[in-house]
mmCIF file of C-alpha atoms in Angstrom:
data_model
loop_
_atom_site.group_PDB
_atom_site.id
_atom_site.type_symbol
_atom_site.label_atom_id
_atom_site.label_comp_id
_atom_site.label_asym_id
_atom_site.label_seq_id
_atom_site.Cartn_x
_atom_site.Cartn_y
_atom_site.Cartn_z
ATOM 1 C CA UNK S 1163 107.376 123.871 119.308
ATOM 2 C CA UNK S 1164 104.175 122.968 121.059
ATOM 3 C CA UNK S 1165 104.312 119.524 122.887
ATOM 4 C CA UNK S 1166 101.630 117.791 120.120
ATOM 5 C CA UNK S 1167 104.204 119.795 117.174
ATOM 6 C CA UNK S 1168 106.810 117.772 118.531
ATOM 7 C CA UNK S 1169 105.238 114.206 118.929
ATOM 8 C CA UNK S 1170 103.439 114.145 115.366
ATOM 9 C CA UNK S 1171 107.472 115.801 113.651
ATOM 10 C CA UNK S 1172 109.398 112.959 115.351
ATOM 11 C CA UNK S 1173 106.283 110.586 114.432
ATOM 12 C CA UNK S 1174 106.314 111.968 111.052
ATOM 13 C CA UNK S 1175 110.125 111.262 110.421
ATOM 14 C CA UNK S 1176 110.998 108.558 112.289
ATOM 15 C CA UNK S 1177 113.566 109.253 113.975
ATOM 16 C CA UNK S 1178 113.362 106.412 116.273
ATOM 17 C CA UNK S 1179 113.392 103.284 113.950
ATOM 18 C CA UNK S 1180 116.906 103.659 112.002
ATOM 19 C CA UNK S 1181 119.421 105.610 110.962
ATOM 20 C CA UNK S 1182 118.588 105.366 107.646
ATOM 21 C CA UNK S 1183 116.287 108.311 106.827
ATOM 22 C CA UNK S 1184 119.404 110.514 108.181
ATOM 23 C CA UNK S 1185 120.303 111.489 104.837
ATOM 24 C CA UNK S 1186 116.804 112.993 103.838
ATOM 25 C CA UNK S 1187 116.444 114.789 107.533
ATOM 26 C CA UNK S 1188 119.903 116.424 106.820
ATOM 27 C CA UNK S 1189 118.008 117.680 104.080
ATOM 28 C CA UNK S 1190 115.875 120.230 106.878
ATOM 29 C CA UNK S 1191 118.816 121.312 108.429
ATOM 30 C CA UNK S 1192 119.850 125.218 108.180
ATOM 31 C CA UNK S 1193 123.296 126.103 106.697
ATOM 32 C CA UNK S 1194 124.563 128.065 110.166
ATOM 33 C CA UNK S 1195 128.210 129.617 109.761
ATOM 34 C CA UNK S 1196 130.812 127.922 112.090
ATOM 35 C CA UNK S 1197 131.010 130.350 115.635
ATOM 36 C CA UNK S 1198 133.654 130.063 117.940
ATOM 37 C CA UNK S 1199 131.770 129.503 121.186
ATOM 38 C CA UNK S 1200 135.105 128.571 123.549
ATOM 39 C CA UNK S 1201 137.527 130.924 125.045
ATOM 40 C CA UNK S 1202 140.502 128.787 123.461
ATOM 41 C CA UNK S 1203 141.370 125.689 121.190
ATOM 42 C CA UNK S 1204 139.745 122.709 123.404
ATOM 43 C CA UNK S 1205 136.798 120.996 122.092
ATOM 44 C CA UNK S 1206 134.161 121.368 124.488
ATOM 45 C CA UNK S 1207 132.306 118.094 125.041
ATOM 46 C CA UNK S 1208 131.954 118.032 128.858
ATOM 47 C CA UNK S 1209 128.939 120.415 129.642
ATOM 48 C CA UNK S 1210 126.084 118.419 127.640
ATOM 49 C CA UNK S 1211 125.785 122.413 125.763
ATOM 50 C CA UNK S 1212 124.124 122.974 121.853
ATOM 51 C CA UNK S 1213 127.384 124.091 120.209
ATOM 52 C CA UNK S 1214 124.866 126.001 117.338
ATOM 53 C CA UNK S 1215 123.391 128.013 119.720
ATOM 54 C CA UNK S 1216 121.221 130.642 119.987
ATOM 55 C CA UNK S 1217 119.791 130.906 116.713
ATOM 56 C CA UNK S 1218 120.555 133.828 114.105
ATOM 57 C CA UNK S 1219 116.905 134.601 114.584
ATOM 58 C CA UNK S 1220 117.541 134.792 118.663
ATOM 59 C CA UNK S 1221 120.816 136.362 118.323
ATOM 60 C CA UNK S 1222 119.147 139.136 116.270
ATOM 61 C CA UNK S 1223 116.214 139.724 119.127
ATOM 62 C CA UNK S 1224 119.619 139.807 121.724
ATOM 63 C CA UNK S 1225 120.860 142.467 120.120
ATOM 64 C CA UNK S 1226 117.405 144.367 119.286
ATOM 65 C CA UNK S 1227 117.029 144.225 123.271
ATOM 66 C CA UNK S 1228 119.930 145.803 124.425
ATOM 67 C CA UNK S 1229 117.764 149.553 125.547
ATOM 68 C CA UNK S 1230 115.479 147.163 127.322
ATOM 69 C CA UNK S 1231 118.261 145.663 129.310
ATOM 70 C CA UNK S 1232 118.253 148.599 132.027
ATOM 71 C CA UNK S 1233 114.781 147.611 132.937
ATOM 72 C CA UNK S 1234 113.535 145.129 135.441
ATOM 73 C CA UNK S 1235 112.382 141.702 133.266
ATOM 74 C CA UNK S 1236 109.218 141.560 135.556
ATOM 75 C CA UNK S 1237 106.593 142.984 132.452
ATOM 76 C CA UNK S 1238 108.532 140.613 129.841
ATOM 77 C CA UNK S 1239 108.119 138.001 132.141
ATOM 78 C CA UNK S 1240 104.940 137.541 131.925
ATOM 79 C CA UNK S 1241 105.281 137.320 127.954
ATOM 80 C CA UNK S 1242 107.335 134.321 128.211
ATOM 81 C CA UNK S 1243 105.354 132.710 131.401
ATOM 82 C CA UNK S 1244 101.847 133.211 128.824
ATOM 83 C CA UNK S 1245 104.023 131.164 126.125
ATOM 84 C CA UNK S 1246 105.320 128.348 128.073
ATOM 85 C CA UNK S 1247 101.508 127.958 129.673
ATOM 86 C CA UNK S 1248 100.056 127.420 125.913
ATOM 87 C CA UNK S 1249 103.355 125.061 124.961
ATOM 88 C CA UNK S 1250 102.325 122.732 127.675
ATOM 89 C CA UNK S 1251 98.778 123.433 127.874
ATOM 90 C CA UNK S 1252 98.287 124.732 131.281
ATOM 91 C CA UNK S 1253 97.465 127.836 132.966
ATOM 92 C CA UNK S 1254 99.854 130.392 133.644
ATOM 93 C CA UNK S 1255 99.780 130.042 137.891
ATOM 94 C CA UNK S 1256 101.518 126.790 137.071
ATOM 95 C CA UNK S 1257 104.424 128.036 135.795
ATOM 96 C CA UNK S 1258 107.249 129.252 137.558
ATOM 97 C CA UNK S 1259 110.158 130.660 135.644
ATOM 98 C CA UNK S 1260 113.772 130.293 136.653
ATOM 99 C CA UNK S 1261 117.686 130.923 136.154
ATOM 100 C CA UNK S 1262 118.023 127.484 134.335
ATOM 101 C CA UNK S 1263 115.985 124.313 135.051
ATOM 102 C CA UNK S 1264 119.522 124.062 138.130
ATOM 103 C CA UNK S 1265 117.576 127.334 140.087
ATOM 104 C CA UNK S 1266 114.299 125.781 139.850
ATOM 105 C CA UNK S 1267 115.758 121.901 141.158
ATOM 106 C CA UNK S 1268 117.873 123.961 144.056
ATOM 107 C CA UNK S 1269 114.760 125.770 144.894
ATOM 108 C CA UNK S 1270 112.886 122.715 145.243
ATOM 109 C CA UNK S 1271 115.924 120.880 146.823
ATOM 110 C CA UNK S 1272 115.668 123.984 149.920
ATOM 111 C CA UNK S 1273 111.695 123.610 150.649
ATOM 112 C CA UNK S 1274 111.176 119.991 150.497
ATOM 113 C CA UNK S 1275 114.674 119.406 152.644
ATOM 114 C CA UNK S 1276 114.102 122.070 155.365
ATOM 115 C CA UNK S 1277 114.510 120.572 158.445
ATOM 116 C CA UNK S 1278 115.630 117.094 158.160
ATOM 117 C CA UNK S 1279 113.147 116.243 154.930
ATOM 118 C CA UNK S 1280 113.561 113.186 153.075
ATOM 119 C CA UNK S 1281 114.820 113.070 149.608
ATOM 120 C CA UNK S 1282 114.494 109.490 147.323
ATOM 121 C CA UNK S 1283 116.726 109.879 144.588
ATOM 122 C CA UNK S 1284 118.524 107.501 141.919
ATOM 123 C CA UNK S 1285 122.318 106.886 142.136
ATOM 124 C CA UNK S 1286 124.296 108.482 140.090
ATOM 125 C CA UNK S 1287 121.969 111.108 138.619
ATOM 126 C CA UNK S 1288 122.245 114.798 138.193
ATOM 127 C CA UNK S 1289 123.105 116.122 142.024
ATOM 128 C CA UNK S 1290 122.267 120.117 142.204
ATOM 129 C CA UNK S 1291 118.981 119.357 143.823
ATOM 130 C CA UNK S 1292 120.477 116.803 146.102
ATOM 131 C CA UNK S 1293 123.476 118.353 147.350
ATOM 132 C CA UNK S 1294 121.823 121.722 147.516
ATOM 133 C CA UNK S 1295 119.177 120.216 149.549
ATOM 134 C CA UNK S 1296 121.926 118.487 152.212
ATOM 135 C CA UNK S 1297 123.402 121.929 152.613
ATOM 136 C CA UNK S 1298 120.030 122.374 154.656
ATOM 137 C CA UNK S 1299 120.739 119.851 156.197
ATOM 138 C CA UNK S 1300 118.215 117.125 153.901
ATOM 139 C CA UNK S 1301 118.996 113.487 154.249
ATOM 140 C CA UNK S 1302 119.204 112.118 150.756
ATOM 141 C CA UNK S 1303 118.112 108.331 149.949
ATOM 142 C CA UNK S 1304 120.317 107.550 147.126
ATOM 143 C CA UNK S 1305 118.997 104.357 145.303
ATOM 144 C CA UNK S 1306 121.369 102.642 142.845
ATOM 145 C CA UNK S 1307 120.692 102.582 139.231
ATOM 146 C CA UNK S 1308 119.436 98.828 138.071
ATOM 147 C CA UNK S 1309 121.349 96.665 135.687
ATOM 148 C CA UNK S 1310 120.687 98.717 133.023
ATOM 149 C CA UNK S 1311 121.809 101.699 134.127
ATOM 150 C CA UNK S 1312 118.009 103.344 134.711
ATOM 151 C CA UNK S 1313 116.194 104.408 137.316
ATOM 152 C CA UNK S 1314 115.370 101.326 139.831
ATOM 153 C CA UNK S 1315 111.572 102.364 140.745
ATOM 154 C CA UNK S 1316 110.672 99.113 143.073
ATOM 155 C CA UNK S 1317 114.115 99.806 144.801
ATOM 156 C CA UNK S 1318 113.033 103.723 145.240
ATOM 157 C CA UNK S 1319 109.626 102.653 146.065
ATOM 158 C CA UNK S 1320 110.685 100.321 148.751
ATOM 159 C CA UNK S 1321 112.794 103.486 150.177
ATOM 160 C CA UNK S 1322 109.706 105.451 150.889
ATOM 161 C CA UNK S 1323 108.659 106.541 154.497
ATOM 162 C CA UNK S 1324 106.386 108.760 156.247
ATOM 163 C CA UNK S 1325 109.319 111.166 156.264
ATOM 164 C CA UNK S 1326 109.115 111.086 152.493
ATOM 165 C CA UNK S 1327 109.040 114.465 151.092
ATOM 166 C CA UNK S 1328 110.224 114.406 147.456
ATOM 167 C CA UNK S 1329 111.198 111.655 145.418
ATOM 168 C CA UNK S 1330 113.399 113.085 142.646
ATOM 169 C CA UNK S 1331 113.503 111.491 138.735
ATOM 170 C CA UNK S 1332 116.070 112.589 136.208
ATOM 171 C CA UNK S 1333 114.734 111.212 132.917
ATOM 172 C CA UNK S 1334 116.085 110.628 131.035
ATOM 173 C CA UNK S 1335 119.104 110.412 133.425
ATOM 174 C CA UNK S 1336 122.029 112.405 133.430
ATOM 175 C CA UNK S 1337 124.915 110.864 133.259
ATOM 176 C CA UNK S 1338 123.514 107.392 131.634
ATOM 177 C CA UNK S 1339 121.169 108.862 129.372
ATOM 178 C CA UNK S 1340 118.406 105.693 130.061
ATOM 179 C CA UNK S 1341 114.692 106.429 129.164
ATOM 180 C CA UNK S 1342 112.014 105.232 131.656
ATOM 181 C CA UNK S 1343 109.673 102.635 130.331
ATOM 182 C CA UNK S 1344 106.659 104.822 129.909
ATOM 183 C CA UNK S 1345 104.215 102.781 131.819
ATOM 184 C CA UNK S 1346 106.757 102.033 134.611
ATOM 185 C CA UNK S 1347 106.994 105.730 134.909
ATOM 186 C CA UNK S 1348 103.518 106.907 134.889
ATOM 187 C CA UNK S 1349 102.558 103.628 136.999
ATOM 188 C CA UNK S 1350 105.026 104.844 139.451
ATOM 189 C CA UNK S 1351 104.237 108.629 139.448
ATOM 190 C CA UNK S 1352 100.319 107.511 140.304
ATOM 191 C CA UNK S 1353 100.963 105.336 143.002
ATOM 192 C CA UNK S 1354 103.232 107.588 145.123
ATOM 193 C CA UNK S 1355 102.494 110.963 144.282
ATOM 194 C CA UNK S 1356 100.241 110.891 147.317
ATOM 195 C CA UNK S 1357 103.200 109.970 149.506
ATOM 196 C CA UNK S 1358 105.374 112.704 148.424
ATOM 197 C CA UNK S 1359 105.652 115.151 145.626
ATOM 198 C CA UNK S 1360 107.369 113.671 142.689
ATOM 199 C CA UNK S 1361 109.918 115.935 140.505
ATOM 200 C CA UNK S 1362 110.120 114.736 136.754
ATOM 201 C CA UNK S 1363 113.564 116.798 135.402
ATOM 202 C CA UNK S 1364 112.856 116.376 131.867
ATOM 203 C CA UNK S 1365 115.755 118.773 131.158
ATOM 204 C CA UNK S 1366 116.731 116.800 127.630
ATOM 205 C CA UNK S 1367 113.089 115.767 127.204
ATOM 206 C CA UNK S 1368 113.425 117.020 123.351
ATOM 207 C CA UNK S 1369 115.994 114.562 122.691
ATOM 208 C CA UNK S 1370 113.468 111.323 122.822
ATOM 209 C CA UNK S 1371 113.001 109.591 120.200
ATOM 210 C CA UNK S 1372 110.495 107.082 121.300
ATOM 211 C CA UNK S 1373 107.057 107.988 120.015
ATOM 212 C CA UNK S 1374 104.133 109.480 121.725
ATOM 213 C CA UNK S 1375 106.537 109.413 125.153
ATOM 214 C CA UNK S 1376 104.609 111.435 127.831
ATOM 215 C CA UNK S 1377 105.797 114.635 129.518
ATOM 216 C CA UNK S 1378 104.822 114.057 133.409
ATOM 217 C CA UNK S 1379 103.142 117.568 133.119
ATOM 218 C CA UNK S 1380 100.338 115.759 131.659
ATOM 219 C CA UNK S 1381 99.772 114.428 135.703
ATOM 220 C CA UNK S 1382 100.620 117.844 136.663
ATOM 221 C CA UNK S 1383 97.397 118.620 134.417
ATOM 222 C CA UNK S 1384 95.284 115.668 136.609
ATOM 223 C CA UNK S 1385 96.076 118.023 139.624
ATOM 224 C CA UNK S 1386 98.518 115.851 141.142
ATOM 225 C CA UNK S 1387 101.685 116.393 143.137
ATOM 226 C CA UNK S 1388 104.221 116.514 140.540
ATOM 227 C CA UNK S 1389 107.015 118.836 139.791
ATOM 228 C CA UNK S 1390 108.395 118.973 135.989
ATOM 229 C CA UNK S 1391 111.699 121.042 135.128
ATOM 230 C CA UNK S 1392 112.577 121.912 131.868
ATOM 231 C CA UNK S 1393 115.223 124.576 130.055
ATOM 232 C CA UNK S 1394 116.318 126.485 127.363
ATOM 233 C CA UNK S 1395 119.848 125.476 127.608
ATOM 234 C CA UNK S 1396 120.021 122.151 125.862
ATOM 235 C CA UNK S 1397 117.449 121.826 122.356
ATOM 236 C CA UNK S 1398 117.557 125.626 122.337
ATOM 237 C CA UNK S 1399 121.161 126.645 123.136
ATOM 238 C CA UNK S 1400 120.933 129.060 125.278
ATOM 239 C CA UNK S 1401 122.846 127.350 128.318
ATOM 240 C CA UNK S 1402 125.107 130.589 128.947
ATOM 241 C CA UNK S 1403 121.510 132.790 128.968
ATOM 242 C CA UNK S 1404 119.906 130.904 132.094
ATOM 243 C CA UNK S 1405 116.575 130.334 131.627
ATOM 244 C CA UNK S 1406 114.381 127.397 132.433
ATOM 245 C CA UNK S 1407 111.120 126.816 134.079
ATOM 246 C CA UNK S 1408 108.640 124.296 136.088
ATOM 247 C CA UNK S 1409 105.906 123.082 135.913
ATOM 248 C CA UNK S 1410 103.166 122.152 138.981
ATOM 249 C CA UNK S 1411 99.927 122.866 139.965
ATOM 250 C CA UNK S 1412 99.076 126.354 141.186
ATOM 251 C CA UNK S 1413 99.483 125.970 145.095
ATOM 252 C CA UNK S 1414 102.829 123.703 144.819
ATOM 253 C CA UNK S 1415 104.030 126.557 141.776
ATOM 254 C CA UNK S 1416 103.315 129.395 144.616
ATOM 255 C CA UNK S 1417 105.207 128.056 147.186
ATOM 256 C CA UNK S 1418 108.236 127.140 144.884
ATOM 257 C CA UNK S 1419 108.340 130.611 143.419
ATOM 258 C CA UNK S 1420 108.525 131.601 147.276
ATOM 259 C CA UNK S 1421 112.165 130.107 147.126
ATOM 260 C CA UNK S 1422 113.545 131.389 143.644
ATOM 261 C CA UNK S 1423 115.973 133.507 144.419
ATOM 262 C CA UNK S 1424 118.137 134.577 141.347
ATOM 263 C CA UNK S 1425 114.957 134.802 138.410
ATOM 264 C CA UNK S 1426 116.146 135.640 135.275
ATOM 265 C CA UNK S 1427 117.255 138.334 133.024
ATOM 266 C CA UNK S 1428 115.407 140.070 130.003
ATOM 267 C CA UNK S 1429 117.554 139.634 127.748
ATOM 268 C CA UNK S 1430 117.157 135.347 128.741
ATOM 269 C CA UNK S 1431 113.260 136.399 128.564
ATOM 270 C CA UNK S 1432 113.128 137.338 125.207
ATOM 271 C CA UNK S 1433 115.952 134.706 123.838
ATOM 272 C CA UNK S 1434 113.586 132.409 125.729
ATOM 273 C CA UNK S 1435 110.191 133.835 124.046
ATOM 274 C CA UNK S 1436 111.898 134.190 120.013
ATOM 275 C CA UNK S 1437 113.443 130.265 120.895
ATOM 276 C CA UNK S 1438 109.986 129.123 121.283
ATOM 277 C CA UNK S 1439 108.501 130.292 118.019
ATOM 278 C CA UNK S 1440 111.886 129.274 116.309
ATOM 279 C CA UNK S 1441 110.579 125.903 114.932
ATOM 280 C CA UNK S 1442 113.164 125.165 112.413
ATOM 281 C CA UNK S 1443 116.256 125.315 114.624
ATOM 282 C CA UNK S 1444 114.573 123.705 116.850
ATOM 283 C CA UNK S 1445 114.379 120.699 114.129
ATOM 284 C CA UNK S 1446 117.924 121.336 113.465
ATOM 285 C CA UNK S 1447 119.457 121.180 116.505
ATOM 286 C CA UNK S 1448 117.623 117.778 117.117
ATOM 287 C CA UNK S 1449 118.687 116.280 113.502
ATOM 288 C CA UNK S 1450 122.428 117.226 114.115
ATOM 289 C CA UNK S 1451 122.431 116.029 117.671
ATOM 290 C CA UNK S 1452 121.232 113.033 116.282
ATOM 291 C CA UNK S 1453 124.095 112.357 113.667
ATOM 292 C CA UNK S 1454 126.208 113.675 116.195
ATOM 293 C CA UNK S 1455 125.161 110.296 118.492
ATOM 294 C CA UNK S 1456 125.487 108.178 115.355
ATOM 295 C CA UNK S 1457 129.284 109.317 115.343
ATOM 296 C CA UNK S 1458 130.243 109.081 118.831
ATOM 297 C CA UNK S 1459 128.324 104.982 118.171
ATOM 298 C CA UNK S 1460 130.684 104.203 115.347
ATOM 299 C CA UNK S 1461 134.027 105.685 117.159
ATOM 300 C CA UNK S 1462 132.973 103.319 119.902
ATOM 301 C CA UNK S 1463 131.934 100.174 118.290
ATOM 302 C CA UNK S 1464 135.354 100.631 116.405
ATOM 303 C CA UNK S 1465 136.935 100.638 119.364
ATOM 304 C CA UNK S 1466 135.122 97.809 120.764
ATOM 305 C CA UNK S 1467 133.667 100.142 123.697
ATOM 306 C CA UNK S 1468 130.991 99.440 125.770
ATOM 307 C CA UNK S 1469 128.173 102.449 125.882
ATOM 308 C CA UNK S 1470 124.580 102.784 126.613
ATOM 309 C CA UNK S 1471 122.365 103.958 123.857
ATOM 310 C CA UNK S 1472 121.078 107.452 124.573
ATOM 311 C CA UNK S 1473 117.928 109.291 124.394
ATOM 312 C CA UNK S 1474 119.683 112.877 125.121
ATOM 313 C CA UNK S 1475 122.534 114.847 123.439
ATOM 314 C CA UNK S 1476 125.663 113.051 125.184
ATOM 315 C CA UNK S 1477 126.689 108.899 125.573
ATOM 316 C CA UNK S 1478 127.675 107.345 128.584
ATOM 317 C CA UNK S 1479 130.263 104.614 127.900
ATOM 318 C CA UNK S 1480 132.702 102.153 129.790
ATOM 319 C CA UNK S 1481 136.278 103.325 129.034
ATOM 320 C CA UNK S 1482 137.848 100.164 131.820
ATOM 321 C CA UNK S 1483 140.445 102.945 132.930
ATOM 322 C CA UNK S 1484 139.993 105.536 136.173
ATOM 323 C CA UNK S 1485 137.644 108.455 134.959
ATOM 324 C CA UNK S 1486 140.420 110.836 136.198
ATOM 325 C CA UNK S 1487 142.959 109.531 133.932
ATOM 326 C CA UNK S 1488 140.758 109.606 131.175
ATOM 327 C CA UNK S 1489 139.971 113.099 131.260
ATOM 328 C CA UNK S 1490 143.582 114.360 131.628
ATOM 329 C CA UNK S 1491 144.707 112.198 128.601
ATOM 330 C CA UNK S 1492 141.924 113.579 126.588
ATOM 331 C CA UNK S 1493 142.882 116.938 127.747
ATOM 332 C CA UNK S 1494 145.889 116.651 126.032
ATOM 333 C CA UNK S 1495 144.444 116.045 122.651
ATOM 334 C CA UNK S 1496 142.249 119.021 123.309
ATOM 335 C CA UNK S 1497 139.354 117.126 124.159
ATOM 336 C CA UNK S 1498 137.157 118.124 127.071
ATOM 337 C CA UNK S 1499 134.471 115.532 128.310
ATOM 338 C CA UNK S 1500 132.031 114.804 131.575
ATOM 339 C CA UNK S 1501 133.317 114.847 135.104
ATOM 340 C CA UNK S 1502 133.303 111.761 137.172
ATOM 341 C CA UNK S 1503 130.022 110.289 138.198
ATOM 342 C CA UNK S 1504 130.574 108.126 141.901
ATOM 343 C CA UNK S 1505 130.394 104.929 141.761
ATOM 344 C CA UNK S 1506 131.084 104.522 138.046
ATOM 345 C CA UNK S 1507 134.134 105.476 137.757
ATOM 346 C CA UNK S 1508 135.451 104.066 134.190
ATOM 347 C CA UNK S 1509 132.909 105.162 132.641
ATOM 348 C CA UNK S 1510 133.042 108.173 130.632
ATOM 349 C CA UNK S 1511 130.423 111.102 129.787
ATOM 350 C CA UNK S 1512 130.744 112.894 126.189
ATOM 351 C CA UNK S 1513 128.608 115.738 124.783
ATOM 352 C CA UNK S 1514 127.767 115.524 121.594
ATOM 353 C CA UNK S 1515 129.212 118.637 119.605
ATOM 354 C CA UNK S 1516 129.643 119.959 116.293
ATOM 355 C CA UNK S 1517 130.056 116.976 113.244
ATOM 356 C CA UNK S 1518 133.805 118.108 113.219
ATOM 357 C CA UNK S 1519 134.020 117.937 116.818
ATOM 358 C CA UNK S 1520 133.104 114.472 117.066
ATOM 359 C CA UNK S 1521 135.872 113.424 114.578
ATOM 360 C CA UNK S 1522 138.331 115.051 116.612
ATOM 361 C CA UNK S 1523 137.152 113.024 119.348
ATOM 362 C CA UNK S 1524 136.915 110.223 117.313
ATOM 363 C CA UNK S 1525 140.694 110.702 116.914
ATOM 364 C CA UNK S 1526 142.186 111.557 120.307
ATOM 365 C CA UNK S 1527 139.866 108.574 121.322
ATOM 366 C CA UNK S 1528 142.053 105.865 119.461
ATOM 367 C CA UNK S 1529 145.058 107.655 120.455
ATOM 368 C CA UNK S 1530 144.373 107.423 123.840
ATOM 369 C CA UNK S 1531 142.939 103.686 124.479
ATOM 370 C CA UNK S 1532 145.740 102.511 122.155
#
């Protein structure tokens, strides 16, 4: 769905004003047949994953490409690469196609924390960049989050030296799920993308709500130094496929392709390619998330649970117990959810999954805060 698809559908139904219109949105959804996408009884709700995923129409293209799959991807490639360029309305030399949005951040991690660069970075936020980066020895300014659990930009600003190399901004954030004020972001992005290159991971980007919220690529577009990341694996499904892709200007999108190391595979590239014309799962994946959320709200708020309202497809909230604990006692009501996220470490991470998924969290949730 192409970026001005996608503002005027979530304009057009509302999704960010109430609940209410759920019923009539439901409406749009397809009728998908239950798939068994775990390797055994748990209910997966740790991985932030779209539990409908792929799409029949991308699971019939998988198959269909099968006698492709003993050929190098490289001439595909350049299929997909064309297709993301018109999605986001640049030119193909600014887009650089990865393993998942993780090779693209790890790639940027190694070149902009060579030798002792500087890294600004909120705290706690989605780490492959950052620790990837300190295996090359990096140094990483880690800037706690602000009261409300989002990104503290004067606190991140103040961090900035001449050392600066990369300032990195998950949003929204992984594992909070907080949305950026809009004109704190772009504000932010235009003041100090002189100072350093900026990276926007707008890997659950799709899940926002709030209308006419700007993709950073629309700076990238402005020339500046700004690098977006973005991925097949959460709106789309196709997590276990690795695909994802960034977005900069053409002589910052030459030097990070310099670093990819793993690309992707063909049968990702055409997934990837039949995902993007795939409109109305798109829609569907982004209506059931949504009642998904309004479950995992009303388990909580019957529980009398703290959580942070989220703009992705998973909700942070307080659980008042040690995060280890929580997981093994979930465990044993079949319930996977998030790892631990230093220093908040009572609070809890869950995926949103499949409408009966959430009940069964709903469920082992009372059992286990009883």
């Amino acid at each position: 769905m192409k970026t001005i698809d996608r503002r005027n559908w979530l304009k057009t139904v509302s999704l960010s004003s109430s609940f209410a219109l759920l019923g009539g949105l439901e409406s749009m959804a397809l009728d998908l047949p239950r798939r068994i996408n775990s390797l055994d009884s748990m209910v997966l709700l740790n991985a932030n994953e779209n539990p409908y995923g792929p799409s029949e129409r991308v699971r019939k293209i998988l198959l269909n490409s099968f006698d492709e799959a003993c050929r190098y991807p490289f001439r595909s490639l350049s299929g997909l690469v064309n297709m993301i360029a018109l999605k986001e309305g640049v030119t193909k030399d600014h887009v650089v196609v990865t393993g998942g949005s993780t090779e693209g951040l790890k790639a940027t991690g190694l070149i902009y924390g060579l030798d002792g660069g500087e890294i600004i970075s909120a705290d706690p936020t989605f780490q492959a960049m950052l620790s990837y980066a300190e295996t090359f020895k990096a140094k990483v300014h880690r800037v706690p989050l602000d009261e409300k659990m989002g990104h503290d930009l004067p606190a991140m600003s103040d961090r900035i030296n001449k050392n600066t190399r990369l300032i990195f901004i998950c949003n929204p954030n992984n594992p909070t799920g907080t949305l950026l004020n809009k004109t704190s972001l772009l504000d932010f992005c235009k003041s100090h993308d002189k100072n350093a290159v900026i990276f926007s991971d707008e890997a659950y980007y799709d899940f926002i709500t709030e209308p006419e919220y700007p993709s950073m690529v629309e700076l990238v577009k402005e020339g500046r130094n700004i690098i977006v990341s973005k991925t097949f694996s959460k709106v789309y499904g196709l997590a276990g496929l690795r695909v994802g892709y960034l977005i900069a200007k053409p002589e910052i999108a030459r030097n990070l392709k310099s670093a990819v190391m793993a690309n992707t595979n063909i049968l990702a590239i055409e997934a990837a390619k039949e995902a993007l014309k795939d409109d109305e799962f798109y829609k569907y994946s982004i209506l059931r998330n949504f009642k998904a959320k309004s479950l995992i709200y009303q388990h909580l708020d019957d529980l009398g649970l703290e959580y942070i309202k989220s703009h992705t497809n998973f909700v942070f909230f307080k659980t008042g117990r040690p995060i280890q604990t929580m997981i093994s006692d979930m465990e044993k009501h079949n319930v996977l959810i998030g790892r631990p996220f230093p220093p908040l470490l009572n609070w809890a991470r869950i995926s949103t999954g499949r409408l009966e998924d959430m009940e069964t969290f709903g469920k082992a949730l009372k059992q286990v805060m009883s």
